[in-house]
Amino acid sequence: MNDRGKVAEAVVDSVWAPGRPVWHLELAQSTQDCMRSWVHAGAPSGAVVLVDRQTAGRGRQGRKWVDPGPGNLFVSLVLRSPGRPKGLPSFSPLVAWTLREALGRPAACGLKWPNDLWWEGRKFGGVLLESLGGEPTQVIVGVGLNLRRPPRGWGELEGQATSLEEQSQEWTPTEVLRRWLPVVEEAWSTFSTDGFAPWRERWNRACVLRGRRIRWVENEREWGGIAQGVDDEGSLQVLLEDGRSKSIHAGEVHLGGGTG
Ligand code: BTN
């Protein structure tokens, strides 16, 4: 066995499917960084890094992902594709959709574009997709889900964040993983050849923004309009007040306000 193989073997403590190892740690700064090192040491597609506590979790757009206490899900998964999937960033909203599926598609759980999981207006989960570049295509999918009520409350996130426990949903990290990993791997396989389009309708059915007024900032200007849902590329379509349509490809949108 070469050196890379040895590193991988040393860190693995179980497999979730043949050839797909899981590295389970009590504590790490960020599962994304653990996975990045493991990829350099030869992690196969489907490998998973799972941690119990995370001290420097990363969120989208340079934000932090707060660890609110024990019992939550912090996981990274590496996926590889021999081809070049088109519209790679739209895999991120698709991952949010796979998580909702894994949770049993509860009616109160919605998708907030691009890739947040909401429960009645509050966020309980997010997805961070990092592409490693080169060939074959490699992505590290990071998922954080708030499963447990935070022992010391939400602090500055009060009113914006929630957990499944607070919504009377009892889940452990391993139960979520067991159900989610096959769903996301299957989605990746279809996405690699067909892109986001096959999920458009299903994604829109779970979209919490559809038909609602949203606002966002683009080129230092505040915009507003009515969200129409996502298109075949996973971009958000918005109807502006003057009747024009606009596509938002990336970034952050907020409910309410604005004119446009
Ligand atoms: C977001 O909504 O901003 C995305 C949050 C993603 C957080 C997860 S937790 C596991 C993985 N490791 C990280 O450092 N970030 C992701």
mmCIF file of C-alpha atoms and ligand atoms in Angstrom:
data_model
loop_
_atom_site.group_PDB
_atom_site.id
_atom_site.type_symbol
_atom_site.label_atom_id
_atom_site.label_comp_id
_atom_site.label_asym_id
_atom_site.label_seq_id
_atom_site.Cartn_x
_atom_site.Cartn_y
_atom_site.Cartn_z
ATOM 1 C CA MET A 1 0.000 0.000 0.000
ATOM 2 C CA ASN A 2 1.296 3.491 -0.789
ATOM 3 C CA ASP A 3 1.560 6.314 1.756
ATOM 4 C CA ARG A 4 -1.752 7.818 0.696
ATOM 5 C CA GLY A 5 -3.510 4.516 1.333
ATOM 6 C CA LYS A 6 -1.993 4.307 4.800
ATOM 7 C CA VAL A 7 -3.217 7.757 5.776
ATOM 8 C CA ALA A 8 -6.729 6.946 4.640
ATOM 9 C CA GLU A 9 -6.766 3.595 6.400
ATOM 10 C CA ALA A 10 -5.559 5.129 9.663
ATOM 11 C CA VAL A 11 -8.407 7.631 9.893
ATOM 12 C CA VAL A 12 -11.361 5.477 8.915
ATOM 13 C CA ASP A 13 -13.587 4.082 11.643
ATOM 14 C CA SER A 14 -16.493 2.695 9.618
ATOM 15 C CA VAL A 15 -18.015 2.530 6.143
ATOM 16 C CA TRP A 16 -21.516 3.600 5.134
ATOM 17 C CA ALA A 17 -21.505 1.622 1.884
ATOM 18 C CA PRO A 18 -18.875 -0.598 0.240
ATOM 19 C CA GLY A 19 -15.814 1.528 -0.521
ATOM 20 C CA ARG A 20 -17.207 4.640 1.177
ATOM 21 C CA PRO A 21 -15.397 5.207 4.440
ATOM 22 C CA VAL A 22 -16.385 7.415 7.366
ATOM 23 C CA TRP A 23 -13.855 9.321 9.484
ATOM 24 C CA HIS A 24 -15.568 10.146 12.758
ATOM 25 C CA LEU A 25 -13.890 12.651 15.080
ATOM 26 C CA GLU A 26 -14.966 14.127 18.389
ATOM 27 C CA LEU A 27 -13.664 17.591 17.622
ATOM 28 C CA ALA A 28 -12.343 19.502 14.636
ATOM 29 C CA GLN A 29 -12.104 23.063 13.426
ATOM 30 C CA SER A 30 -14.017 22.384 10.214
ATOM 31 C CA THR A 31 -15.027 19.123 8.572
ATOM 32 C CA GLN A 32 -14.384 20.848 5.235
ATOM 33 C CA ASP A 33 -10.704 21.229 6.095
ATOM 34 C CA CYS A 34 -10.435 17.641 7.391
ATOM 35 C CA MET A 35 -11.951 16.418 4.157
ATOM 36 C CA ARG A 36 -9.636 18.555 2.054
ATOM 37 C CA SER A 37 -6.579 16.966 3.745
ATOM 38 C CA TRP A 38 -8.065 13.524 3.351
ATOM 39 C CA VAL A 39 -8.732 14.120 -0.349
ATOM 40 C CA HIS A 40 -5.060 15.016 -0.775
ATOM 41 C CA ALA A 41 -4.234 11.755 0.990
ATOM 42 C CA GLY A 42 -6.471 9.729 -1.353
ATOM 43 C CA ALA A 43 -10.044 9.743 0.041
ATOM 44 C CA PRO A 44 -12.363 7.913 -2.379
ATOM 45 C CA SER A 45 -15.567 9.425 -3.761
ATOM 46 C CA GLY A 46 -18.295 8.976 -1.150
ATOM 47 C CA ALA A 47 -15.905 9.365 1.803
ATOM 48 C CA VAL A 48 -17.397 11.165 4.807
ATOM 49 C CA VAL A 49 -15.972 13.238 7.655
ATOM 50 C CA LEU A 50 -18.292 13.479 10.647
ATOM 51 C CA VAL A 51 -17.514 15.432 13.814
ATOM 52 C CA ASP A 52 -19.344 15.726 17.131
ATOM 53 C CA ARG A 53 -18.226 19.302 17.794
ATOM 54 C CA GLN A 54 -16.838 21.900 15.428
ATOM 55 C CA THR A 55 -14.857 24.925 16.599
ATOM 56 C CA ALA A 56 -14.442 26.971 13.388
ATOM 57 C CA GLY A 57 -17.237 25.888 11.058
ATOM 58 C CA ARG A 58 -17.478 27.808 7.802
ATOM 59 C CA GLY A 59 -20.705 29.023 6.253
ATOM 60 C CA ARG A 60 -21.437 30.517 2.844
ATOM 61 C CA GLN A 61 -20.080 33.884 1.840
ATOM 62 C CA GLY A 62 -17.330 33.911 4.428
ATOM 63 C CA ARG A 63 -19.706 33.557 7.371
ATOM 64 C CA LYS A 64 -19.189 31.342 10.396
ATOM 65 C CA TRP A 65 -21.288 28.284 11.111
ATOM 66 C CA VAL A 66 -21.947 28.205 14.820
ATOM 67 C CA ASP A 67 -21.838 24.965 16.792
ATOM 68 C CA PRO A 68 -24.728 25.458 19.226
ATOM 69 C CA GLY A 69 -23.874 22.440 21.418
ATOM 70 C CA PRO A 70 -23.679 18.630 21.421
ATOM 71 C CA GLY A 71 -25.863 16.395 19.255
ATOM 72 C CA ASN A 72 -25.853 18.376 15.997
ATOM 73 C CA LEU A 73 -24.762 17.307 12.533
ATOM 74 C CA PHE A 74 -21.497 18.544 11.043
ATOM 75 C CA VAL A 75 -20.479 16.538 8.027
ATOM 76 C CA SER A 76 -18.492 16.756 4.807
ATOM 77 C CA LEU A 77 -18.743 14.388 1.882
ATOM 78 C CA VAL A 78 -16.481 14.234 -1.153
ATOM 79 C CA LEU A 79 -18.006 13.425 -4.516
ATOM 80 C CA ARG A 80 -16.225 12.882 -7.792
ATOM 81 C CA SER A 81 -17.417 12.704 -11.365
ATOM 82 C CA PRO A 82 -15.431 11.639 -14.412
ATOM 83 C CA GLY A 83 -17.226 14.230 -16.566
ATOM 84 C CA ARG A 84 -17.797 17.931 -16.115
ATOM 85 C CA PRO A 85 -21.287 18.396 -14.650
ATOM 86 C CA LYS A 86 -22.787 21.575 -16.059
ATOM 87 C CA GLY A 87 -23.831 24.264 -13.641
ATOM 88 C CA LEU A 88 -21.906 22.781 -10.733
ATOM 89 C CA PRO A 89 -23.019 25.507 -8.246
ATOM 90 C CA SER A 90 -26.630 24.358 -8.680
ATOM 91 C CA PHE A 91 -25.713 21.106 -6.970
ATOM 92 C CA SER A 92 -25.835 23.088 -3.763
ATOM 93 C CA PRO A 93 -29.620 23.784 -3.837
ATOM 94 C CA LEU A 94 -30.051 20.175 -4.870
ATOM 95 C CA VAL A 95 -28.200 19.033 -1.737
ATOM 96 C CA ALA A 96 -30.649 21.050 0.371
ATOM 97 C CA TRP A 97 -33.462 19.218 -1.406
ATOM 98 C CA THR A 98 -31.872 15.808 -0.668
ATOM 99 C CA LEU A 99 -31.697 16.697 3.025
ATOM 100 C CA ARG A 100 -35.393 17.502 3.121
ATOM 101 C CA GLU A 101 -36.077 14.172 1.419
ATOM 102 C CA ALA A 102 -33.941 12.340 3.968
ATOM 103 C CA LEU A 103 -35.921 13.952 6.785
ATOM 104 C CA GLY A 104 -39.102 12.504 5.287
ATOM 105 C CA ARG A 105 -40.199 15.644 3.404
ATOM 106 C CA PRO A 106 -42.012 17.265 6.353
ATOM 107 C CA ALA A 107 -44.530 19.900 5.210
ATOM 108 C CA ALA A 108 -43.199 22.524 7.628
ATOM 109 C CA CYS A 109 -39.670 22.144 6.245
ATOM 110 C CA GLY A 110 -38.977 24.399 3.290
ATOM 111 C CA LEU A 111 -36.076 25.301 1.047
ATOM 112 C CA LYS A 112 -34.886 28.876 1.082
ATOM 113 C CA TRP A 113 -32.887 29.639 -2.050
ATOM 114 C CA PRO A 114 -30.137 28.917 -2.624
ATOM 115 C CA ASN A 115 -29.519 26.177 -0.091
ATOM 116 C CA ASP A 116 -30.946 26.786 3.353
ATOM 117 C CA LEU A 117 -33.335 24.525 5.206
ATOM 118 C CA TRP A 118 -36.058 26.377 7.024
ATOM 119 C CA TRP A 119 -38.682 25.328 9.497
ATOM 120 C CA GLU A 120 -41.530 27.802 9.604
ATOM 121 C CA GLY A 121 -39.390 30.806 8.800
ATOM 122 C CA ARG A 122 -36.279 29.870 10.763
ATOM 123 C CA LYS A 123 -33.095 28.330 9.493
ATOM 124 C CA PHE A 124 -31.989 24.975 10.845
ATOM 125 C CA GLY A 125 -29.626 23.782 8.130
ATOM 126 C CA GLY A 126 -27.191 24.944 5.492
ATOM 127 C CA VAL A 127 -24.974 23.601 2.744
ATOM 128 C CA LEU A 128 -21.477 24.686 1.762
ATOM 129 C CA LEU A 129 -20.241 23.390 -1.581
ATOM 130 C CA GLU A 130 -16.529 23.680 -2.282
ATOM 131 C CA SER A 131 -15.140 22.681 -5.635
ATOM 132 C CA LEU A 132 -11.581 21.377 -5.717
ATOM 133 C CA GLY A 133 -11.007 22.129 -9.398
ATOM 134 C CA GLY A 134 -8.993 19.972 -11.809
ATOM 135 C CA GLU A 135 -10.070 16.710 -13.345
ATOM 136 C CA PRO A 136 -11.990 14.624 -12.462
ATOM 137 C CA THR A 137 -14.518 17.075 -10.999
ATOM 138 C CA GLN A 138 -14.365 16.937 -7.199
ATOM 139 C CA VAL A 139 -16.645 18.667 -4.748
ATOM 140 C CA ILE A 140 -16.725 18.729 -0.974
ATOM 141 C CA VAL A 141 -20.294 18.985 0.262
ATOM 142 C CA GLY A 142 -20.502 20.384 3.790
ATOM 143 C CA VAL A 143 -23.738 20.136 5.734
ATOM 144 C CA GLY A 144 -24.651 21.582 9.092
ATOM 145 C CA LEU A 145 -28.013 20.705 10.653
ATOM 146 C CA ASN A 146 -29.242 21.975 14.004
ATOM 147 C CA LEU A 147 -30.759 18.879 15.537
ATOM 148 C CA ARG A 148 -30.762 19.815 19.233
ATOM 149 C CA ARG A 149 -32.072 22.727 21.258
ATOM 150 C CA PRO A 150 -29.033 24.888 22.119
ATOM 151 C CA PRO A 151 -28.288 24.570 25.856
ATOM 152 C CA ARG A 152 -27.601 28.302 26.188
ATOM 153 C CA GLY A 153 -30.179 29.592 23.676
ATOM 154 C CA TRP A 154 -29.523 31.067 20.227
ATOM 155 C CA GLY A 155 -27.984 34.344 21.376
ATOM 156 C CA GLU A 156 -27.635 36.725 18.444
ATOM 157 C CA LEU A 157 -29.362 34.182 16.183
ATOM 158 C CA GLU A 158 -32.524 34.271 18.317
ATOM 159 C CA GLY A 159 -35.588 34.489 16.070
ATOM 160 C CA GLN A 160 -33.588 33.441 12.981
ATOM 161 C CA ALA A 161 -32.314 29.980 13.888
ATOM 162 C CA THR A 162 -34.082 26.881 15.105
ATOM 163 C CA SER A 163 -33.391 23.195 15.640
ATOM 164 C CA LEU A 164 -35.391 20.106 14.810
ATOM 165 C CA GLU A 165 -35.730 19.287 18.503
ATOM 166 C CA GLU A 166 -37.454 22.641 19.067
ATOM 167 C CA GLN A 167 -39.884 21.600 16.340
ATOM 168 C CA SER A 168 -40.588 18.282 18.091
ATOM 169 C CA GLN A 169 -38.510 16.325 15.575
ATOM 170 C CA GLU A 170 -36.111 13.857 17.177
ATOM 171 C CA TRP A 171 -33.078 13.047 15.028
ATOM 172 C CA THR A 172 -29.540 11.931 15.785
ATOM 173 C CA PRO A 173 -26.642 12.761 13.427
ATOM 174 C CA THR A 174 -26.207 9.107 12.470
ATOM 175 C CA GLU A 175 -29.914 8.616 11.696
ATOM 176 C CA VAL A 176 -29.858 11.627 9.379
ATOM 177 C CA LEU A 177 -26.662 10.428 7.717
ATOM 178 C CA ARG A 178 -27.937 6.895 7.186
ATOM 179 C CA ARG A 179 -30.918 8.254 5.306
ATOM 180 C CA TRP A 180 -29.206 11.141 3.523
ATOM 181 C CA LEU A 181 -26.033 9.576 2.091
ATOM 182 C CA PRO A 182 -27.730 7.216 -0.404
ATOM 183 C CA VAL A 183 -30.102 10.014 -1.501
ATOM 184 C CA VAL A 184 -27.355 12.555 -2.141
ATOM 185 C CA GLU A 185 -25.112 10.037 -3.883
ATOM 186 C CA GLU A 186 -27.931 9.075 -6.234
ATOM 187 C CA ALA A 187 -28.713 12.757 -6.877
ATOM 188 C CA TRP A 188 -25.044 13.410 -7.696
ATOM 189 C CA SER A 189 -25.005 10.582 -10.197
ATOM 190 C CA THR A 190 -28.029 11.968 -12.108
ATOM 191 C CA PHE A 191 -26.911 15.589 -11.687
ATOM 192 C CA SER A 192 -23.507 14.743 -13.202
ATOM 193 C CA THR A 193 -25.149 13.929 -16.515
ATOM 194 C CA ASP A 194 -28.452 15.856 -16.509
ATOM 195 C CA GLY A 195 -27.759 18.919 -14.354
ATOM 196 C CA PHE A 196 -30.357 20.535 -12.092
ATOM 197 C CA ALA A 197 -33.332 20.525 -14.507
ATOM 198 C CA PRO A 198 -34.880 17.192 -13.389
ATOM 199 C CA TRP A 199 -35.389 18.656 -9.896
ATOM 200 C CA ARG A 200 -36.785 22.035 -10.872
ATOM 201 C CA GLU A 201 -40.456 21.266 -10.223
ATOM 202 C CA ARG A 202 -39.841 19.334 -7.034
ATOM 203 C CA TRP A 203 -37.500 22.017 -5.723
ATOM 204 C CA ASN A 204 -40.073 24.707 -6.401
ATOM 205 C CA ARG A 205 -42.784 22.797 -4.542
ATOM 206 C CA ALA A 206 -40.637 23.058 -1.399
ATOM 207 C CA CYS A 207 -39.439 26.633 -2.056
ATOM 208 C CA VAL A 208 -40.449 29.008 0.759
ATOM 209 C CA LEU A 209 -39.842 32.125 -1.358
ATOM 210 C CA ARG A 210 -42.150 31.351 -4.272
ATOM 211 C CA GLY A 211 -44.863 33.978 -4.674
ATOM 212 C CA ARG A 212 -43.372 36.107 -1.911
ATOM 213 C CA ARG A 213 -41.757 39.519 -1.964
ATOM 214 C CA ILE A 214 -37.989 39.398 -1.615
ATOM 215 C CA ARG A 215 -35.139 41.884 -1.634
ATOM 216 C CA TRP A 216 -31.461 41.583 -2.341
ATOM 217 C CA VAL A 217 -28.401 43.691 -3.120
ATOM 218 C CA GLU A 218 -26.673 43.479 -6.469
ATOM 219 C CA ASN A 219 -24.018 45.858 -7.814
ATOM 220 C CA GLU A 220 -24.451 48.015 -4.723
ATOM 221 C CA ARG A 221 -28.122 48.522 -5.518
ATOM 222 C CA GLU A 222 -31.097 47.236 -3.531
ATOM 223 C CA TRP A 223 -33.561 45.233 -5.624
ATOM 224 C CA GLY A 224 -36.999 43.894 -4.838
ATOM 225 C CA GLY A 225 -39.618 41.733 -6.521
ATOM 226 C CA ILE A 226 -41.751 38.642 -6.273
ATOM 227 C CA ALA A 227 -39.860 35.333 -6.308
ATOM 228 C CA GLN A 228 -41.135 32.969 -9.005
ATOM 229 C CA GLY A 229 -39.039 29.907 -8.133
ATOM 230 C CA VAL A 230 -35.942 28.373 -9.680
ATOM 231 C CA ASP A 231 -35.259 27.681 -13.346
ATOM 232 C CA ASP A 232 -33.547 24.689 -14.966
ATOM 233 C CA GLU A 233 -30.164 26.053 -13.900
ATOM 234 C CA GLY A 234 -31.187 26.462 -10.268
ATOM 235 C CA SER A 235 -31.159 30.277 -10.550
ATOM 236 C CA LEU A 236 -33.929 32.191 -8.796
ATOM 237 C CA GLN A 237 -36.405 33.940 -11.107
ATOM 238 C CA VAL A 238 -37.887 37.179 -9.846
ATOM 239 C CA LEU A 239 -40.668 39.342 -11.224
ATOM 240 C CA LEU A 240 -39.705 42.997 -10.808
ATOM 241 C CA GLU A 241 -42.280 45.727 -10.175
ATOM 242 C CA ASP A 242 -41.951 47.033 -13.733
ATOM 243 C CA GLY A 243 -42.983 43.643 -15.099
ATOM 244 C CA ARG A 244 -39.506 42.542 -16.162
ATOM 245 C CA SER A 245 -38.059 39.220 -15.035
ATOM 246 C CA LYS A 246 -34.635 38.851 -13.514
ATOM 247 C CA SER A 247 -32.479 35.843 -12.727
ATOM 248 C CA ILE A 248 -30.367 35.695 -9.603
ATOM 249 C CA HIS A 249 -27.520 33.227 -9.974
ATOM 250 C CA ALA A 250 -25.814 33.526 -6.602
ATOM 251 C CA GLY A 251 -25.862 35.435 -3.353
ATOM 252 C CA GLU A 252 -28.318 36.036 -0.587
ATOM 253 C CA VAL A 253 -31.950 37.157 -0.728
ATOM 254 C CA HIS A 254 -34.251 38.239 2.097
ATOM 255 C CA LEU A 255 -37.982 38.035 2.551
ATOM 256 C CA GLY A 256 -40.009 41.257 2.493
ATOM 257 C CA GLY A 257 -39.572 44.939 1.618
ATOM 258 C CA GLY A 258 -38.012 46.657 -1.416
ATOM 259 C CA THR A 259 -39.448 47.977 -4.644
ATOM 260 C CA GLY A 260 -37.236 47.148 -7.592
HETATM 261 C C1 BTN B 1 -24.421 28.071 5.308
HETATM 262 O O1 BTN B 1 -25.642 28.007 5.419
HETATM 263 O O2 BTN B 1 -23.818 29.163 5.356
HETATM 264 C C2 BTN B 1 -23.644 26.803 5.105
HETATM 265 C C3 BTN B 1 -23.264 26.167 6.412
HETATM 266 C C4 BTN B 1 -22.463 24.883 6.255
HETATM 267 C C5 BTN B 1 -21.927 24.402 7.583
HETATM 268 C C6 BTN B 1 -21.308 23.051 7.486
HETATM 269 S S1 BTN B 1 -21.019 22.318 9.065
HETATM 270 C C7 BTN B 1 -20.094 21.041 8.315
HETATM 271 C C8 BTN B 1 -19.266 21.676 7.216
HETATM 272 N N1 BTN B 1 -18.007 22.166 7.775
HETATM 273 C C9 BTN B 1 -17.935 23.480 7.744
HETATM 274 O O3 BTN B 1 -16.960 24.168 8.161
HETATM 275 N N2 BTN B 1 -19.036 24.008 7.182
HETATM 276 C C10 BTN B 1 -19.956 22.974 6.782
#
